[in-house]
XYZ file of C-alpha atoms in Angstrom:
487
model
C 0.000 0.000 0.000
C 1.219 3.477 -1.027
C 0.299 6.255 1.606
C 0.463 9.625 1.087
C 2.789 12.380 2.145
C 0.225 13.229 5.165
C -0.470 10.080 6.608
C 3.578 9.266 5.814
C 4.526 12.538 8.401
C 1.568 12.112 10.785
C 1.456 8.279 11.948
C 4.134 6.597 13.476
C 4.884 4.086 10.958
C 5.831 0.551 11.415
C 9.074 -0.573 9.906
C 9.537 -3.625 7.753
C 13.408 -5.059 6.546
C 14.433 -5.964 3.024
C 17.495 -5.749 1.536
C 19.532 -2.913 2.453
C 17.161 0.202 2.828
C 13.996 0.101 5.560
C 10.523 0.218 4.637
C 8.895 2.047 6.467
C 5.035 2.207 6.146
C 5.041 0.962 3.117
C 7.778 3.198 1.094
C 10.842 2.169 0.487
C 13.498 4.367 2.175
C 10.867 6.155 3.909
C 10.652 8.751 6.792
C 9.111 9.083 10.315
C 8.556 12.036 12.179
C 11.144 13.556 13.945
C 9.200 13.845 17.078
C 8.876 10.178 17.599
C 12.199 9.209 17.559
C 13.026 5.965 18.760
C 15.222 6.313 21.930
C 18.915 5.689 21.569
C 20.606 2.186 22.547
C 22.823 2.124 25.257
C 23.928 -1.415 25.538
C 28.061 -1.462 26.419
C 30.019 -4.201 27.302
C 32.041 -4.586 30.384
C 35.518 -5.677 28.320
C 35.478 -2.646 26.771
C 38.906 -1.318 26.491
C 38.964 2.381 24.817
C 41.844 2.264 21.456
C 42.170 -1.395 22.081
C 41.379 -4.264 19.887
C 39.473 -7.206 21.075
C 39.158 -10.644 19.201
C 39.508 -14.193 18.573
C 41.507 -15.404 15.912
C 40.714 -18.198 13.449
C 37.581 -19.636 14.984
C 36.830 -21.847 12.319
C 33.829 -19.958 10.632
C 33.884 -19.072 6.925
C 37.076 -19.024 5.901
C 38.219 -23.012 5.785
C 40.683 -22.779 3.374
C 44.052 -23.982 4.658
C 46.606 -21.574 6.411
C 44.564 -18.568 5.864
C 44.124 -16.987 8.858
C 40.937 -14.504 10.125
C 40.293 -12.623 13.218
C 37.183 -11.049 14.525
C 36.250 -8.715 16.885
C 35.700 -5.204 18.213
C 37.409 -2.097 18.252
C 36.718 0.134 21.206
C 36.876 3.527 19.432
C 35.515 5.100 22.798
C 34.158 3.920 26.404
C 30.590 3.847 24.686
C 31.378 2.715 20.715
C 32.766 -0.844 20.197
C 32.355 -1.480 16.094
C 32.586 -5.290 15.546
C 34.995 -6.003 12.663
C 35.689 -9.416 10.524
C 39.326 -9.742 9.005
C 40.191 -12.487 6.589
C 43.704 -12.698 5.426
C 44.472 -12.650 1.634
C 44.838 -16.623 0.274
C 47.780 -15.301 -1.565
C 50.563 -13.417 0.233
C 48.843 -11.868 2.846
C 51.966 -9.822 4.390
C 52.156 -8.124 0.587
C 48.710 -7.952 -0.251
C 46.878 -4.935 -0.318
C 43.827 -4.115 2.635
C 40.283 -3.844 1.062
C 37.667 -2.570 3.897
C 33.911 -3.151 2.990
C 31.034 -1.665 3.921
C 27.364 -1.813 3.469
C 24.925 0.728 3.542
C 21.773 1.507 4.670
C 22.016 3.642 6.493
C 21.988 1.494 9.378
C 22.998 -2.103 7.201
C 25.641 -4.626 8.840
C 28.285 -5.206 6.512
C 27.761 -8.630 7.206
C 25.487 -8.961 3.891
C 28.271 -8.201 1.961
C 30.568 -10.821 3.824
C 28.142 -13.905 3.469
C 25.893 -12.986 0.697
C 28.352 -11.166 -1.935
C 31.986 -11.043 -1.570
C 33.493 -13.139 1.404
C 35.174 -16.022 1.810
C 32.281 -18.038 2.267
C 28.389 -17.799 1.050
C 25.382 -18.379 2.695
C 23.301 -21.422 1.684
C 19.554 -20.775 0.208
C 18.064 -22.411 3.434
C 20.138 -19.852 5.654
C 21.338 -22.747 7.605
C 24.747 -22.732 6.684
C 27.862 -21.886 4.611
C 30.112 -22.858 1.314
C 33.601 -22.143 0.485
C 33.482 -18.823 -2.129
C 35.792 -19.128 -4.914
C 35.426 -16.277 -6.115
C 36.162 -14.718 -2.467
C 37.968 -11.138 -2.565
C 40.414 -12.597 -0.281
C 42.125 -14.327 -3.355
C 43.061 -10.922 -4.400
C 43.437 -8.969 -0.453
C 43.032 -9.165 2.974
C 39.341 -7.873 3.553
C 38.442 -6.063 6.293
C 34.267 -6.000 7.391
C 33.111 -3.276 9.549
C 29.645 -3.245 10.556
C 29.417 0.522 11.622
C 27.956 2.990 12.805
C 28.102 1.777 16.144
C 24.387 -0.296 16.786
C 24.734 -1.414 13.551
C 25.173 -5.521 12.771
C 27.436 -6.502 16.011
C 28.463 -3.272 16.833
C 27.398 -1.874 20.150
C 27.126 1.318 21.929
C 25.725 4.491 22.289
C 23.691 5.096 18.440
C 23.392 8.906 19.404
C 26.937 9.710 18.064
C 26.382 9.242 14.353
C 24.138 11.495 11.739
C 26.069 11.943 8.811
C 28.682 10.235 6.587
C 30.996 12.329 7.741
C 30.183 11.999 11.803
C 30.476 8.221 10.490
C 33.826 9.045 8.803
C 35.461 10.233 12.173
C 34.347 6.700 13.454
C 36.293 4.757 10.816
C 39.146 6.975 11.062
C 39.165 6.298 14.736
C 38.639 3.001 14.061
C 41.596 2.315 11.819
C 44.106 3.594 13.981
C 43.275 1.430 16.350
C 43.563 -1.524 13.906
C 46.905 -0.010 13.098
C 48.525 0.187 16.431
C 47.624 -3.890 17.284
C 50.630 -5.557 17.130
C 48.802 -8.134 15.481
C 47.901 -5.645 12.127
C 50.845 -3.068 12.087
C 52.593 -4.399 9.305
C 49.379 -4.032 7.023
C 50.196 0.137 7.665
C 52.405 0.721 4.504
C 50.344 -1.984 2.403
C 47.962 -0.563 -0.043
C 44.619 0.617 1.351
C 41.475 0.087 -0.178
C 37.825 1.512 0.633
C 35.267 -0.919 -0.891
C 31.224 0.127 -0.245
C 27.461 -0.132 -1.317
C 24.431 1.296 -1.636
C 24.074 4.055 1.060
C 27.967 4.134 0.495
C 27.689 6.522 -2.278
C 27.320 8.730 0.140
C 29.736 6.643 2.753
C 32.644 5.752 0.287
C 33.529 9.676 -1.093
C 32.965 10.602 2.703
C 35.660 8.744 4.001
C 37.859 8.503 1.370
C 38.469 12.697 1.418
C 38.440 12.369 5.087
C 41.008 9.464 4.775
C 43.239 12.250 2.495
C 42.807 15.168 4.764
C 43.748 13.627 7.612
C 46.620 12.267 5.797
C 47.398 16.115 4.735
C 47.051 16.939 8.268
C 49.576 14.054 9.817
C 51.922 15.269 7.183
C 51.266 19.602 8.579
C 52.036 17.806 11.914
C 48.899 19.565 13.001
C 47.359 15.457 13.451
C 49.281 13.139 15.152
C 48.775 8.764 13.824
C 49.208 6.381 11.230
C 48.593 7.865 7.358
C 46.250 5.812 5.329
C 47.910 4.508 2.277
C 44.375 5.067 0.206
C 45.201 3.800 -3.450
C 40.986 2.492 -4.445
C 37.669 3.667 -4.152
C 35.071 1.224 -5.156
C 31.522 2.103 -4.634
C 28.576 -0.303 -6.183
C 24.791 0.474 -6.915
C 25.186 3.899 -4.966
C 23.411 6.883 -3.928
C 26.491 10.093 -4.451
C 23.705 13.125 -6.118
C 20.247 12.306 -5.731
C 19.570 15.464 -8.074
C 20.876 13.675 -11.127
C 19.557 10.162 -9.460
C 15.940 10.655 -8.585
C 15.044 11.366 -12.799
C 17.011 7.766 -13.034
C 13.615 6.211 -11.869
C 11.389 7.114 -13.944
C 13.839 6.287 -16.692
C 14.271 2.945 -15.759
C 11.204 1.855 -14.579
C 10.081 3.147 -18.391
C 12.243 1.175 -19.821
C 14.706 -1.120 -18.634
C 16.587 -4.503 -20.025
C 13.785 -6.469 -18.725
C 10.313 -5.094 -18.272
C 8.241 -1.994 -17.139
C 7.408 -2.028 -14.006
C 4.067 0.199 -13.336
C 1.801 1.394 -15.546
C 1.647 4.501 -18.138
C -0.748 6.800 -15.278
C 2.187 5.656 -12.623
C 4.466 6.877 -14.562
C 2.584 10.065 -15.581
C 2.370 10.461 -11.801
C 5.770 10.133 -10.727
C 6.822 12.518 -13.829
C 5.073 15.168 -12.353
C 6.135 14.541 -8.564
C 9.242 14.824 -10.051
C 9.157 18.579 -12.131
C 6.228 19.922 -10.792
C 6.719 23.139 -8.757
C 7.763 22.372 -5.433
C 8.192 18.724 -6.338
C 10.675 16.371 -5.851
C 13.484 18.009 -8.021
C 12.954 21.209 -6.274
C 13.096 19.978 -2.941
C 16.141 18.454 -3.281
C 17.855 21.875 -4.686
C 16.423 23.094 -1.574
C 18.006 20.360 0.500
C 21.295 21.085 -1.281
C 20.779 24.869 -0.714
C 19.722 24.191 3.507
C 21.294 24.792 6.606
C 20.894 22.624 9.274
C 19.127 23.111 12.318
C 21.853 22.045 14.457
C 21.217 17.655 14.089
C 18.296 18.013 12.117
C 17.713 19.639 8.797
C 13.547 19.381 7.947
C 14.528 20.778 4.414
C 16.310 17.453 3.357
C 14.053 15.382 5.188
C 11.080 16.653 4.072
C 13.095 15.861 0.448
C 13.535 12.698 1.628
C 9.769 11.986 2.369
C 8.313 13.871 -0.919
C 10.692 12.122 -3.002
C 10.530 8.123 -1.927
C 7.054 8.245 -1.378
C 6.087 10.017 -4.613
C 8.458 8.771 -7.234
C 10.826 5.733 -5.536
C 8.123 3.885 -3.803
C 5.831 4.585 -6.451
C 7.836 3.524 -9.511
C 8.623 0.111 -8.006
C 5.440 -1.493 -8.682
C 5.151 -4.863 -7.398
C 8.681 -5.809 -8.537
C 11.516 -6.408 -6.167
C 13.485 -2.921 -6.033
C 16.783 -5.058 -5.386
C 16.328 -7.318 -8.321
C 13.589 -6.357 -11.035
C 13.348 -9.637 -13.083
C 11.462 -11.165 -9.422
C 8.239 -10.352 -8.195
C 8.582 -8.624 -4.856
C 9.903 -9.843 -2.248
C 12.653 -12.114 -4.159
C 14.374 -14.552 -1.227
C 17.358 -13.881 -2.785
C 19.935 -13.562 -1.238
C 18.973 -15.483 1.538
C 18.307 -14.293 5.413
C 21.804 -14.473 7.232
C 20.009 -14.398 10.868
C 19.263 -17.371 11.642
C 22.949 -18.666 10.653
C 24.892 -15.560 12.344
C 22.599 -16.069 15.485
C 24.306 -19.976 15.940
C 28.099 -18.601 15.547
C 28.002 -15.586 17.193
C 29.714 -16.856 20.665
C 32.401 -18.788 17.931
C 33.495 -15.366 16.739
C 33.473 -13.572 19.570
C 30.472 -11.599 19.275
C 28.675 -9.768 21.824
C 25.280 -8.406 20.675
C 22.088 -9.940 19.097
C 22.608 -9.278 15.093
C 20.227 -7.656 13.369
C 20.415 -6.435 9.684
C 19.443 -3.119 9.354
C 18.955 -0.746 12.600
C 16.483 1.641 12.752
C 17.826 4.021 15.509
C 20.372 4.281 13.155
C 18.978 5.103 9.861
C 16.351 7.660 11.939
C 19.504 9.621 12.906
C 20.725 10.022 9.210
C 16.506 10.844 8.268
C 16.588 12.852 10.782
C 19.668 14.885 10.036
C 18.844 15.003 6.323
C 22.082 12.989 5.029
C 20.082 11.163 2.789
C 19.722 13.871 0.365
C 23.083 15.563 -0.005
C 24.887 15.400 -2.478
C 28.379 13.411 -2.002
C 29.499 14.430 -5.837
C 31.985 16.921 -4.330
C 33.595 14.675 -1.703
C 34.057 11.526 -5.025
C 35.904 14.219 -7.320
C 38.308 15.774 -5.109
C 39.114 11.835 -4.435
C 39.292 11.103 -7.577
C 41.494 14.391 -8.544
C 43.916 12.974 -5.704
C 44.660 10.179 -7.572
C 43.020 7.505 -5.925
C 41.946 4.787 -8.545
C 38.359 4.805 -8.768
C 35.555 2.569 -9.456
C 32.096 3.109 -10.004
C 29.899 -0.055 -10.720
C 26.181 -1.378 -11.001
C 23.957 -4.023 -11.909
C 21.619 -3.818 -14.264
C 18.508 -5.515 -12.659
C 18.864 -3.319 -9.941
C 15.829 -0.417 -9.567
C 16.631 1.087 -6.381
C 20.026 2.652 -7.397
C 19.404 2.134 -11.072
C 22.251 2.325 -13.595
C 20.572 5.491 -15.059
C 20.756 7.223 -12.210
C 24.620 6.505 -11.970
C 25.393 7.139 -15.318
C 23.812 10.304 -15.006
C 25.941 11.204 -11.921
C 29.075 9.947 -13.783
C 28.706 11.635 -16.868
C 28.261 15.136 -14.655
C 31.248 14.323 -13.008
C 34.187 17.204 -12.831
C 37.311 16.057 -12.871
C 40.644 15.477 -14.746
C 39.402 12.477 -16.763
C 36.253 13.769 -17.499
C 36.527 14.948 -20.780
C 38.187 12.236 -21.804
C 35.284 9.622 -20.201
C 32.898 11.639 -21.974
C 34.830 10.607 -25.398
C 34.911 7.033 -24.888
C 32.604 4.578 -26.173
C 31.431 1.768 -23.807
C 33.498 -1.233 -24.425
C 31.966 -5.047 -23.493
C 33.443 -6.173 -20.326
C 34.429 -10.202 -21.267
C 34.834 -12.795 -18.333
C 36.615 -15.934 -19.610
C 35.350 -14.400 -23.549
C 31.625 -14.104 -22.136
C 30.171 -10.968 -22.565
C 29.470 -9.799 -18.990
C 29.305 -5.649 -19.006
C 29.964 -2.570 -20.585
C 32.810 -0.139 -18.957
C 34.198 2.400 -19.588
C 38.288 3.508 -18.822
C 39.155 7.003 -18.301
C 43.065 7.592 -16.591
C 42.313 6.346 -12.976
C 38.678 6.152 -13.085
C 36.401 3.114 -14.362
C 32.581 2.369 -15.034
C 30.855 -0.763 -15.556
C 27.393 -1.923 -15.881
C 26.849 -5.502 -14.995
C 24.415 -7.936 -16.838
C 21.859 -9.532 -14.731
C 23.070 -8.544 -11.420
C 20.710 -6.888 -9.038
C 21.606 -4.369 -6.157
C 24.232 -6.793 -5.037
C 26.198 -7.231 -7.711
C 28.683 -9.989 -6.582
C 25.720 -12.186 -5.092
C 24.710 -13.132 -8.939
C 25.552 -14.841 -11.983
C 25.360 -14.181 -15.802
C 25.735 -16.822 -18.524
C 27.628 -20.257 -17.348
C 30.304 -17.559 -15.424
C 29.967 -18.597 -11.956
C 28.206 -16.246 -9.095
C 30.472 -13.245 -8.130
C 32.772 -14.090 -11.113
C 32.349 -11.400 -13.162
C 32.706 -8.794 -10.244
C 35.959 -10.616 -8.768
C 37.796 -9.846 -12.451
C 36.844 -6.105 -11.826
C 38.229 -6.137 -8.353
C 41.174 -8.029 -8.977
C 42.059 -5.489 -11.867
C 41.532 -2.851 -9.660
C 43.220 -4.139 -6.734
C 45.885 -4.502 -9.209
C 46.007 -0.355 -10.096
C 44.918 -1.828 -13.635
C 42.060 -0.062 -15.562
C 39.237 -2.809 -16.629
C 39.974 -4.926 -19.408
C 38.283 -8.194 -20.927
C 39.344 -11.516 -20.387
């Protein structure tokens, strides 16, 4: 059921999970009022150890390939935020290997989903019961680092008060990885190359840290920061929100016309086009978002945005398709539920909170705040005028950050490659000589559009190439400081 903008801002809405983004009340990525906040966790543990690392190593779980090792744990970035983390060493020269870190979005998303349905060493089973050895892992290529963060989210624990924005979140990480840095256990990973890796909500996540990774780099080498530079070489963000102003007109687009069906009808459509341009609509509201001031933690402009804009054209264009994976009615089962499975190993790895995938408290701050709606284009080009390879990539199935939304932020992308990106002609990105993509190669920055992946890209398959195949050639080529070529 659709509701409208009224009864979206006047009832307290019940929240439903699936995928990556709430629904709340029916709308996908929806809002609740600010007034009814739920109240903040404040669940801490009594081992907490402020700029310490606490884990277990090699428990067993996941990674059962011999003589790799894994450790997982918490970092206590402060007496009230522990954020659990999941290493698994690289299967080829670890000590040499580059660091990827991954996370998921959300906001509010454990990164968890990306470890057992996607890209880790192991993948969940359909019945959610159990594992199976991923050989198409990541960890072929680099160690892997999962955070679930911010603090509440996945494993993590603490006080969910301290994080509203992707850059509050950025400080976190920061914090975070300094801590990893100083273990005895990690040092030597310091000079190694440094990736960030994200999803989803980490279009916004991914350019955050990554410039806050570089100025605080700047500002160790001013001597006005003391701690460990970041040796940031890759930025990889997949299916992502970065500029919902050149995003949002991506939906009607695709669900118009997409590789594999419409998804609402011609008056649905008619609809959403004029949510979208109308006066005071949903483009308008968001140049008013990116023209706000906030009120302190709260900014009602982008919120409001946020409201207008998912219930009107987002939640509306979806249909009764699954926004994560188009070709299924909604809701597909795929990728399977990981609680049931994380719930029987959490005392194995050293967990100490119930897991849950998406937190609310957490994605209400961010509403709240108006993060949703900002525009992160900025914060990817000055990262990408550093020098930092980058990677932008999608899936085609995939509604809820659609590839013409992307390509649209892309293509308005200002940087030192972009006139030559804008000159290029899509090339088809082979896997073993099967056509899996198109990309695109311009000096340090990539684009490709997978076939038949959804929102998740490395959780699917396309042709007889096996699931996660195609997206492990694009990281390994990345990893590698190689622009994407076919294979």
């Amino acid at each position: 059921m659709k509701l409208s903008l009224l009864s979206i801002v006047t009832l307290i809405p019940s929240t439903v999970y699936a995928g990556q983004i709430p629904i709340i009340d029916g709308i996908v990525g929806g809002t609740r009022n600010a007034t009814n906040r739920t109240k903040p966790s404040t669940f801490h543990s009594s081992a907490v150890t402020p700029g310490k690392l606490r884990y277990k190593e090699n428990s067993g779980v996941c990674e059962t390939t011999p003589g790799v090792n894994q450790v997982s744990g918490y970092g206590d970035v402060s007496a009230t935020t522990s954020l659990w983390f999941w290493f698994f060493e690289s299967r080829s020269n670890p000590d040499t290997a580059p660091l990827a870190l991954w996370f998921n979005g959300g906001p509010g998303s454990s990164s968890m989903l990306g470890l057992l349905q996607e890209l880790g060493p192991c993948r969940i089973t359909n019945d959610s019961s159990s594992v199976t050895l991923n050989p198409f892992s990541w960890n072929n290529e680099a160690n892997v680092l999962f955070i679930d963060q911010p603090v509440g989210v996945g494993f993590s624990h603490g006080d969910t008060s301290t994080v509203s924005t992707s850059q509050e979140a950025a400080r976190d990480i920061w914090k975070f990885m300094q801590i990893f840095f100083s273990d005895s256990r990690f040092a030597k990973y310091q000079t190694n190359n440094l990736a960030i890796w994200t999803e989803s909500y980490g279009g916004h996540y991914g350019p955050a840290f990554a410039a806050y990774f570089l100025d605080q780099n700047a500002a160790i080498a001013k001597g006005t920061v003391s701690g460990t530079k970041m040796n940031l070489k890759v930025l990889g963000i997949g299916d992502g929100l970065t500029d919902p102003l050149l995003q949002y007109e991506g939906y009607l687009t695709y669900a118009k016309s997409n590789p594999y069906h419409p998804l609402v009808s011609a008056t649905d459509l008619a609809r959403a086009g004029n949510a979208w341009s109308s006066s005071g609509g949903c483009r308008d509201q968001i140049v008013d978002c990116y023209n706000s001031i906030p009120e302190g933690d709260v900014d009602f402009t982008c919120t409001r945005a946020q409201t207008y804009c998912n219930a009107n054209i987002l939640g509306l264009l979806a249909g009764d398709w699954d926004v994560y994976y188009v070709p299924t009615a909604n809701p597909d089962p795929y990728p399977p539920d990981l609680t049931n499975y994380l719930s029987s190993i959490a005392s194995k790895i050293g967990a100490e909170s119930t897991w849950q995938e998406s937190n609310i408290l957490i994605y209400e701050n961010f509403e709240v705040a108006g993060d949703w709606m900002r525009n992160s284009r900025p914060e990817l080009e000055t990262v990408i005028n550093a020098g930092v390879r980058t990677i932008i990539y999608d899936g085609d199935a995939d509604f809820i950050l659609n590839f013409n939304g992307v390509e649209a932020m892309v293509d308005a992308l200002d940087t030192k490659f972009s006139s030559l990106y804008k000159s290029q002609n899509f090339s088809t990105f082979n896997v073993r000589g099967q056509s899996a993509g198109m990309y695109k190669n311009a000096g340090t920055f990539s684009y490709v559009r997978f076939f038949g992946a959804g929102h998740e890209v490395p959780a699917y398959k396309w042709g007889t190439l096996g699931v996660g195949e195609a997206a492990a050639q694009m990281f390994t080529q990345i990893m590698r400081n190689q622009s994407l070529s076919s294979t």
